[in-house]
PDB file of C-alpha atoms in Angstrom:
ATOM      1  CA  UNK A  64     118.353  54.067 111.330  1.00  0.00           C
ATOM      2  CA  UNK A  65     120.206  55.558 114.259  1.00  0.00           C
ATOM      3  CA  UNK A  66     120.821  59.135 114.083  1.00  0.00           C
ATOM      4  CA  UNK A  67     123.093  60.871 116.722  1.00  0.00           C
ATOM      5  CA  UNK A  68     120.942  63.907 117.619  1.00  0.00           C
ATOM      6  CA  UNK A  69     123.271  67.341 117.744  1.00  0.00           C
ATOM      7  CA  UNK A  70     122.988  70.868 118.670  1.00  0.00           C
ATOM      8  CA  UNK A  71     125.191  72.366 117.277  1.00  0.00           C
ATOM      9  CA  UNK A  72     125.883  76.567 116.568  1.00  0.00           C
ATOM     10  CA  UNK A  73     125.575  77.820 112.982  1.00  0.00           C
ATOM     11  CA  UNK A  74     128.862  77.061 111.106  1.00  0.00           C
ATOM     12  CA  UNK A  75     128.820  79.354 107.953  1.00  0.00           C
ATOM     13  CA  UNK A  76     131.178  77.720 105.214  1.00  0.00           C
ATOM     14  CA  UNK A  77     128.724  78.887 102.445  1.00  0.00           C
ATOM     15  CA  UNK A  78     130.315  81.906 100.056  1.00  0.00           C
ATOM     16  CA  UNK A  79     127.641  82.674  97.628  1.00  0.00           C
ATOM     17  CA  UNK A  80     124.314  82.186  96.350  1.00  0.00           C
ATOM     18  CA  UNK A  81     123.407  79.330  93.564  1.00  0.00           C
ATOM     19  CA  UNK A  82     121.180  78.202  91.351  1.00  0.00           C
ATOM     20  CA  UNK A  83     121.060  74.617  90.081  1.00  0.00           C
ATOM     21  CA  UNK A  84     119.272  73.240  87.249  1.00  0.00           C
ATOM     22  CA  UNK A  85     118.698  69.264  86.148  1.00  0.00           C
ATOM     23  CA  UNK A  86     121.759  67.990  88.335  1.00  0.00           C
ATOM     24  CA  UNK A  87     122.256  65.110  90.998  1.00  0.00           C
ATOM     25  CA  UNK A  88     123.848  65.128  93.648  1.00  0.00           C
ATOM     26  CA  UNK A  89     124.751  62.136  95.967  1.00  0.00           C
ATOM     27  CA  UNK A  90     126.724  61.392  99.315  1.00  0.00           C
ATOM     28  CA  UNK A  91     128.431  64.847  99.745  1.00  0.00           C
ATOM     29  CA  UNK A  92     129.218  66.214 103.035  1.00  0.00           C
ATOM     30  CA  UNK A  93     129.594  69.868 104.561  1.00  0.00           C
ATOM     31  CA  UNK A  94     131.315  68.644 107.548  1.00  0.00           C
ATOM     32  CA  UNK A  95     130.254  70.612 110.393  1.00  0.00           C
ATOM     33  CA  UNK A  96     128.832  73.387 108.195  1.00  0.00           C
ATOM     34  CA  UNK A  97     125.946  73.740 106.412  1.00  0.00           C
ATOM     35  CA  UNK A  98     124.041  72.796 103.691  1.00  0.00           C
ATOM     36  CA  UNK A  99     126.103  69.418 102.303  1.00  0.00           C
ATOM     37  CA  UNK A 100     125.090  69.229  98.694  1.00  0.00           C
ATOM     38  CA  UNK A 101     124.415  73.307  98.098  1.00  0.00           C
ATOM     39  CA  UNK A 102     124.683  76.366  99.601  1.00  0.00           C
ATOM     40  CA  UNK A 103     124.801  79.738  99.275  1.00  0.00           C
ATOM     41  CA  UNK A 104     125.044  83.180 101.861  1.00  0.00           C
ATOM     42  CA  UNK A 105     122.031  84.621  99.474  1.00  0.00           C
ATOM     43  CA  UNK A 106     119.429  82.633  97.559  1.00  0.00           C
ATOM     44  CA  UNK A 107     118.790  79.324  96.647  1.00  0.00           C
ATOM     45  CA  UNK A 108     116.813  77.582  93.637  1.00  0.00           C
ATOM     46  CA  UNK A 109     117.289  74.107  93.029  1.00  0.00           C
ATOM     47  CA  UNK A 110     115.187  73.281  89.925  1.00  0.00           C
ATOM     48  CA  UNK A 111     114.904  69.741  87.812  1.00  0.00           C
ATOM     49  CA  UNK A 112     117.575  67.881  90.341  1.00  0.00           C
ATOM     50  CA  UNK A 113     118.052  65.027  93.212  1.00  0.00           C
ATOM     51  CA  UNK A 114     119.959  65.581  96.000  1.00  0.00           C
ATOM     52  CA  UNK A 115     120.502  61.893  97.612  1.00  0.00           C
ATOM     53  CA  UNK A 116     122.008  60.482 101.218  1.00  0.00           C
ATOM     54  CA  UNK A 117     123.434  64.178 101.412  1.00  0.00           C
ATOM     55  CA  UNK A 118     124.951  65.101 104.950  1.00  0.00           C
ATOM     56  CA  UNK A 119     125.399  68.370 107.316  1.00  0.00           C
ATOM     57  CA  UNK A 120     126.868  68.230 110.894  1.00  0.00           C
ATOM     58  CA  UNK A 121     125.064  71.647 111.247  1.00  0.00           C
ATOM     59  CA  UNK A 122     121.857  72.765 109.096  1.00  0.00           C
ATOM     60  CA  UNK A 123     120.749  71.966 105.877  1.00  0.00           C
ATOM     61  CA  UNK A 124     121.451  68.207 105.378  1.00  0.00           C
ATOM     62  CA  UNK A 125     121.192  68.547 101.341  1.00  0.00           C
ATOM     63  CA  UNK A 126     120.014  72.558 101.073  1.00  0.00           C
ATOM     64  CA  UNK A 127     121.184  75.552 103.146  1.00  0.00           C
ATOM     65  CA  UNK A 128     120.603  79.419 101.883  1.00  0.00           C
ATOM     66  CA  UNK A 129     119.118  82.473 103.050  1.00  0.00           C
ATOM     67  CA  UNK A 130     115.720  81.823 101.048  1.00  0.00           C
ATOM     68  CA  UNK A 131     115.647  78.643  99.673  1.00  0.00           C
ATOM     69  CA  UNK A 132     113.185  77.242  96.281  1.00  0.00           C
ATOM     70  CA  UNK A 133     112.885  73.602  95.110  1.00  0.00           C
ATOM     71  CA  UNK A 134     111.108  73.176  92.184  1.00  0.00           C
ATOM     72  CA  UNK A 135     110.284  69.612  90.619  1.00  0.00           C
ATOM     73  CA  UNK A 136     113.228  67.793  92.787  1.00  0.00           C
ATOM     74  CA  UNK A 137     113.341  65.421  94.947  1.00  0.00           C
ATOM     75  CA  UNK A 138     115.966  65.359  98.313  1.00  0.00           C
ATOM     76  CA  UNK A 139     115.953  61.719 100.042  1.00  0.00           C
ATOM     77  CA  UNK A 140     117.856  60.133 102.610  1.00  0.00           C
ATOM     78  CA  UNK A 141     119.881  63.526 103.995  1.00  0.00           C
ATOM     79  CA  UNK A 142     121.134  64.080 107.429  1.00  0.00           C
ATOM     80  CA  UNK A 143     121.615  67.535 109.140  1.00  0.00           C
ATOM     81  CA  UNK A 144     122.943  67.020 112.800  1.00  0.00           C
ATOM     82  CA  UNK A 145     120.852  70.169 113.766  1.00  0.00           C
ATOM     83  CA  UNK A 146     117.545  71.856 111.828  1.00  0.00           C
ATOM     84  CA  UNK A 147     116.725  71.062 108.242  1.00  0.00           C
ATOM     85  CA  UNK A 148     117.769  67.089 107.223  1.00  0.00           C
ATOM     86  CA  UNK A 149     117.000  68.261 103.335  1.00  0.00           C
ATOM     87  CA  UNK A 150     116.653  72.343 103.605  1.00  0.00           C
ATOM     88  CA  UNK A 151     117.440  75.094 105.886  1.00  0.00           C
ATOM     89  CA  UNK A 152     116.701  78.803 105.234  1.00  0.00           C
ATOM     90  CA  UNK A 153     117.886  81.486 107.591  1.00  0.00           C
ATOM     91  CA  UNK A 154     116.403  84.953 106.575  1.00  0.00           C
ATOM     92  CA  UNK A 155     113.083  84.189 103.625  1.00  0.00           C
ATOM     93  CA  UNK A 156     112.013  81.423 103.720  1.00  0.00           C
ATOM     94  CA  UNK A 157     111.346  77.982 101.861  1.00  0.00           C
ATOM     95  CA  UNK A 158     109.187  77.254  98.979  1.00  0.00           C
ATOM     96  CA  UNK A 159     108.885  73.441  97.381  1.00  0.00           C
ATOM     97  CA  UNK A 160     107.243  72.662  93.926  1.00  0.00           C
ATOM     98  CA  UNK A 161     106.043  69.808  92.614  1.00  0.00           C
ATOM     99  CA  UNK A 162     108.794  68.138  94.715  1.00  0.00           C
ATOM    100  CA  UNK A 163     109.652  65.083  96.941  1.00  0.00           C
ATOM    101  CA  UNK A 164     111.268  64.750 100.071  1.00  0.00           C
ATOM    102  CA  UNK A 165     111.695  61.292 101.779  1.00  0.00           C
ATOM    103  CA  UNK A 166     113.671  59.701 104.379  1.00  0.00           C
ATOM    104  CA  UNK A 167     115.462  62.390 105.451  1.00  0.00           C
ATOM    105  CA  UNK A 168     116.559  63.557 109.126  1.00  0.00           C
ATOM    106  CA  UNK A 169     117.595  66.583 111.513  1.00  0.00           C
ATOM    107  CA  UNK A 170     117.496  67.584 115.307  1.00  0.00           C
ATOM    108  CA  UNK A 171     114.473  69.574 114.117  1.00  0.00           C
ATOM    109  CA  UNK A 172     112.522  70.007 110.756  1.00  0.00           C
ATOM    110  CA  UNK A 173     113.403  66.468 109.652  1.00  0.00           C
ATOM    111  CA  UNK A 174     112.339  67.616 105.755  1.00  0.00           C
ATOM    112  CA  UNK A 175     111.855  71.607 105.861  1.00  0.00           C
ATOM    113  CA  UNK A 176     113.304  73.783 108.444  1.00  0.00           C
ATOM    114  CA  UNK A 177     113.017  77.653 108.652  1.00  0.00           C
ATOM    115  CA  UNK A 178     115.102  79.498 111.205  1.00  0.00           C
ATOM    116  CA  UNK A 179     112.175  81.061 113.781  1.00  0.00           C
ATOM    117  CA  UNK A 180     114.669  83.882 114.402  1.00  0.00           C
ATOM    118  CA  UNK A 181     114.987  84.862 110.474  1.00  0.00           C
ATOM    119  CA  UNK A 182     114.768  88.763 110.160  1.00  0.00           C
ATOM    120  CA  UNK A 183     112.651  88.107 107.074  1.00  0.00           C
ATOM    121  CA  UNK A 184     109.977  85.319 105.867  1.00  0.00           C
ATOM    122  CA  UNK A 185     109.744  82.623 108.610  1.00  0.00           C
ATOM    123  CA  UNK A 186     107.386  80.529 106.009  1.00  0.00           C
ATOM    124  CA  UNK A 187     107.962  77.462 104.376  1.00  0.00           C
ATOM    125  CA  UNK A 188     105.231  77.323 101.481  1.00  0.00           C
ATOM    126  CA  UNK A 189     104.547  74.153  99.483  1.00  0.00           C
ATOM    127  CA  UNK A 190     102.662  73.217  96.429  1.00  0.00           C
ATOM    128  CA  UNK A 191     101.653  69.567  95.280  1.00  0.00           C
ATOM    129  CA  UNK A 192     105.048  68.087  97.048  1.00  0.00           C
ATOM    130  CA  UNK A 193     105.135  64.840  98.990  1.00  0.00           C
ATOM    131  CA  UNK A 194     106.782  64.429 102.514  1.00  0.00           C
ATOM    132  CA  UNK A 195     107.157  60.721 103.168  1.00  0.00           C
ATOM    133  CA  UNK A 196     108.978  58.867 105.900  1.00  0.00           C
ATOM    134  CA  UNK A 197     111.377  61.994 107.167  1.00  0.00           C
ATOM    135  CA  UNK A 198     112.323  62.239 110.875  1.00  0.00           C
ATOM    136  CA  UNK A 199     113.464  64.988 113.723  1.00  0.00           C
ATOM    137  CA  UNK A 200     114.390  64.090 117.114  1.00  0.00           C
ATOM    138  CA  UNK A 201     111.655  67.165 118.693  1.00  0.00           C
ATOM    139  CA  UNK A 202     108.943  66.424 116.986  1.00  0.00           C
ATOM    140  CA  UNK A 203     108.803  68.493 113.203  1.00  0.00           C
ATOM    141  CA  UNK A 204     109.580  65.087 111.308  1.00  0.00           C
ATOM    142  CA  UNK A 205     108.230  67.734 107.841  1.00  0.00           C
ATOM    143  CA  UNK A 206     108.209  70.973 108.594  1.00  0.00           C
ATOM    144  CA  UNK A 207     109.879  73.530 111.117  1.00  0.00           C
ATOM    145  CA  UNK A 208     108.271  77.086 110.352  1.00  0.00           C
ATOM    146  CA  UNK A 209     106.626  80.223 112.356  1.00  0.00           C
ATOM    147  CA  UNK A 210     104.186  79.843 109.112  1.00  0.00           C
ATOM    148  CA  UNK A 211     103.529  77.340 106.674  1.00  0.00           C
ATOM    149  CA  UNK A 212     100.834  77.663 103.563  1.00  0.00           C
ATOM    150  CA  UNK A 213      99.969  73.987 102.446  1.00  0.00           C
ATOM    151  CA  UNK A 214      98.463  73.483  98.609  1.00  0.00           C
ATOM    152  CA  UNK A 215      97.780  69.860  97.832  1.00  0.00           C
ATOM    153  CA  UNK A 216     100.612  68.212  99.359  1.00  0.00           C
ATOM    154  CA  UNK A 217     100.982  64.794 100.691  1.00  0.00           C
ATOM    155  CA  UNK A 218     102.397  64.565 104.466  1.00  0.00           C
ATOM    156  CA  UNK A 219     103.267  60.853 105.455  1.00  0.00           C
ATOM    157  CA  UNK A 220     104.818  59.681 108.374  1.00  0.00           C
ATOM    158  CA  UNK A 221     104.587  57.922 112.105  1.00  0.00           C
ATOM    159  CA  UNK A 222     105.536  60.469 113.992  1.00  0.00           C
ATOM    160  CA  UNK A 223     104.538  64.384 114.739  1.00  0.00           C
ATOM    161  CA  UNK A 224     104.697  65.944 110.778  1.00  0.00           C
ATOM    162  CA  UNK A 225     104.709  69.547 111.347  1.00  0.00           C
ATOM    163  CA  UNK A 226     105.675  72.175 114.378  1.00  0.00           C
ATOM    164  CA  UNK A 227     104.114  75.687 112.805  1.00  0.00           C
ATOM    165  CA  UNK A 228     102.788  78.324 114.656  1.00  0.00           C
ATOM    166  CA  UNK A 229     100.088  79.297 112.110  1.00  0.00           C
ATOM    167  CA  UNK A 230      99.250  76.416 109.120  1.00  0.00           C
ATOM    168  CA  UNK A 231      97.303  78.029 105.838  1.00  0.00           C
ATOM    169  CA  UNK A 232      95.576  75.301 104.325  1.00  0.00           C
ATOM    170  CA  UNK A 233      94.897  75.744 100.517  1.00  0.00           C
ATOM    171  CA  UNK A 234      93.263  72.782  99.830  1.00  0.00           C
ATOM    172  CA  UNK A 235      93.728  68.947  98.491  1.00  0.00           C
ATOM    173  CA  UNK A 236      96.520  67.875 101.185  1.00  0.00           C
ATOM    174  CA  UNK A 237      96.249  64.416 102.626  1.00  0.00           C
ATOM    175  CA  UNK A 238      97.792  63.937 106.474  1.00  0.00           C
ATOM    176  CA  UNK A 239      98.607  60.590 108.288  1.00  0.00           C
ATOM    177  CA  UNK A 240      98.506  62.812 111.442  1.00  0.00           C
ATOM    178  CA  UNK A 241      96.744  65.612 112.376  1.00  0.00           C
ATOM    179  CA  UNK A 242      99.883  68.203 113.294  1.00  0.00           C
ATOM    180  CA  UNK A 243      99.868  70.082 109.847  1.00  0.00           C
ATOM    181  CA  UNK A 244      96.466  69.987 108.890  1.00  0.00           C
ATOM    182  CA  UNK A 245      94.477  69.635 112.044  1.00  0.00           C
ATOM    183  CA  UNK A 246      91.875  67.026 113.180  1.00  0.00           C
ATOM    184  CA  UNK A 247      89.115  69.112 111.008  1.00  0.00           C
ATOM    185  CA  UNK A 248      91.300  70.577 107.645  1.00  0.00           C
ATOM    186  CA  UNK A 249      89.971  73.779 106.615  1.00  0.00           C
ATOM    187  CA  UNK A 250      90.941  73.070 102.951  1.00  0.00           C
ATOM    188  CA  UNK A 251      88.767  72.498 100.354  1.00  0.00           C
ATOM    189  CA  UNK A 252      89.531  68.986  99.866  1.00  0.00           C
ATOM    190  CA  UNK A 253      92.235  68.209 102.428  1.00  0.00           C
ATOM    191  CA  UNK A 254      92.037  65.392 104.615  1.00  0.00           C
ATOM    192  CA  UNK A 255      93.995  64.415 108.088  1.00  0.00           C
ATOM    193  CA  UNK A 256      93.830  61.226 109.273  1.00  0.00           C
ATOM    194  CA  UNK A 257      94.434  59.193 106.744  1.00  0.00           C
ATOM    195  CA  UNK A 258      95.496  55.367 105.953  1.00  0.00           C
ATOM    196  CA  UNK A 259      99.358  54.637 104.270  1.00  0.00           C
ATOM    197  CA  UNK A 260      96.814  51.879 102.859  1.00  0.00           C
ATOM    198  CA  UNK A 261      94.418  54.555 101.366  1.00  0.00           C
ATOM    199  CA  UNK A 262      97.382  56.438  99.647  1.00  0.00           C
ATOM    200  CA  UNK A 263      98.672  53.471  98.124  1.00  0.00           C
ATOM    201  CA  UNK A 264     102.383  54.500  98.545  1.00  0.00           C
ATOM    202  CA  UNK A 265     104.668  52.938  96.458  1.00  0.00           C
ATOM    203  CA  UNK A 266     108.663  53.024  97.269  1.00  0.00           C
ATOM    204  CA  UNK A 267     110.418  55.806  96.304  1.00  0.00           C
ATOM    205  CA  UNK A 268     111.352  55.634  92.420  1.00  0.00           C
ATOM    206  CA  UNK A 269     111.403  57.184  89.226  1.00  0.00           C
ATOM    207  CA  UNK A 270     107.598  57.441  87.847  1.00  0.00           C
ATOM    208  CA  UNK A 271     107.908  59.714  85.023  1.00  0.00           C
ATOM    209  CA  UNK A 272     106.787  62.765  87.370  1.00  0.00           C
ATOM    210  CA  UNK A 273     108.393  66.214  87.578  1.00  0.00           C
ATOM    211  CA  UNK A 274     110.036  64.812  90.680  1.00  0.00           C
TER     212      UNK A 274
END
């Protein structure tokens, strides 16, 4: 896939905050703003929903807000043409659940990007969610965050995963890499280093999950 990497300023087109519950959402576009399937100025909670092949020309590829949740939903195959290819929060930060994020793609945080400037939370925190096959042109192909807490999550991919300043590791992640987790995980449980073969991925589908 060839993405055209751009930097480009903060557009804000979003009016208010939202919350979205068991909806889908597929090859919408913010233009050069942010956040192509939802946004909102305040908070955002996306619960029970896909977001698919979403697009941003600035942040946010599928997800934009000022603090940002994702709860049992999966975002795949969305674009931002600067910092978060499936969410971008500005001010408190981003928290996944039980969610999946794959093949999507930004400038920076190719999966999870939080603005390092945000006069809030700068963390993105998730729980038992799987990162698979995103990308970034600097090197944050998962995560973009000042902080990051990781609890069981799964964090696949060729390239660098995660660029965080400071990484709390919960326990019961698995790593291809060794960017989020380290070469020695602190976590109970968590591993770096591992196989694609030893996960025994399957392609991205519908498996009766939460996600």
């Amino acid at each position: 896939m060839s993405i055209p990497w751009l930097r480009k300023p903060k557009v804000e087109t979003r009016i208010t905050s939202a919350v979205i519950e068991a909806s889908s959402f597929a090859d919408d576009t913010a233009g050069s703003g942010n956040g192509g399937g939802v946004g909102g100025n305040g908070g955002v909670t996306v619960t029970r929903s896909t977001l698919l092949r979403e697009s941003a020309g600035g942040s946010g590829g599928a997800i934009a807000g000022a603090a940002v949740s994702i709860v049992e939903s999966t975002v795949a195959d969305s674009i931002a043409g600067a910092y978060g290819g499936a969410a971008y929060a500005d001010n408190w930060g981003i928290t996944a659940t039980n969610s999946t994020f794959f093949g999507n793609a930004a400038y920076d945080g190719g999966a999870l990007y939080v603005d390092p400037t945000s006069p809030g939370s700068n963390a993105a925190i998730a729980h038992y969610s799987t990162f698979v096959d995103n990308a970034s042109g600097d090197g944050s192909d998962a995560i973009f965050a000042i902080a990051a807490t990781l609890d069981h999550d799964l964090l696949v991919g060729a390239g660098t995963l995660c660029a965080v300043t400071s990484i709390t590791d919960l326990g019961g992640s698995r790593e291809t890499g060794t960017s989020c987790l380290g070469a020695t995980p602190t976590g109970v449980g968590s591993r770096s280093n591992v196989s694609r073969t030893a996960l025994k991925l399957g392609a991205l589908a519908d498996n009766g999950g939460p996600t």
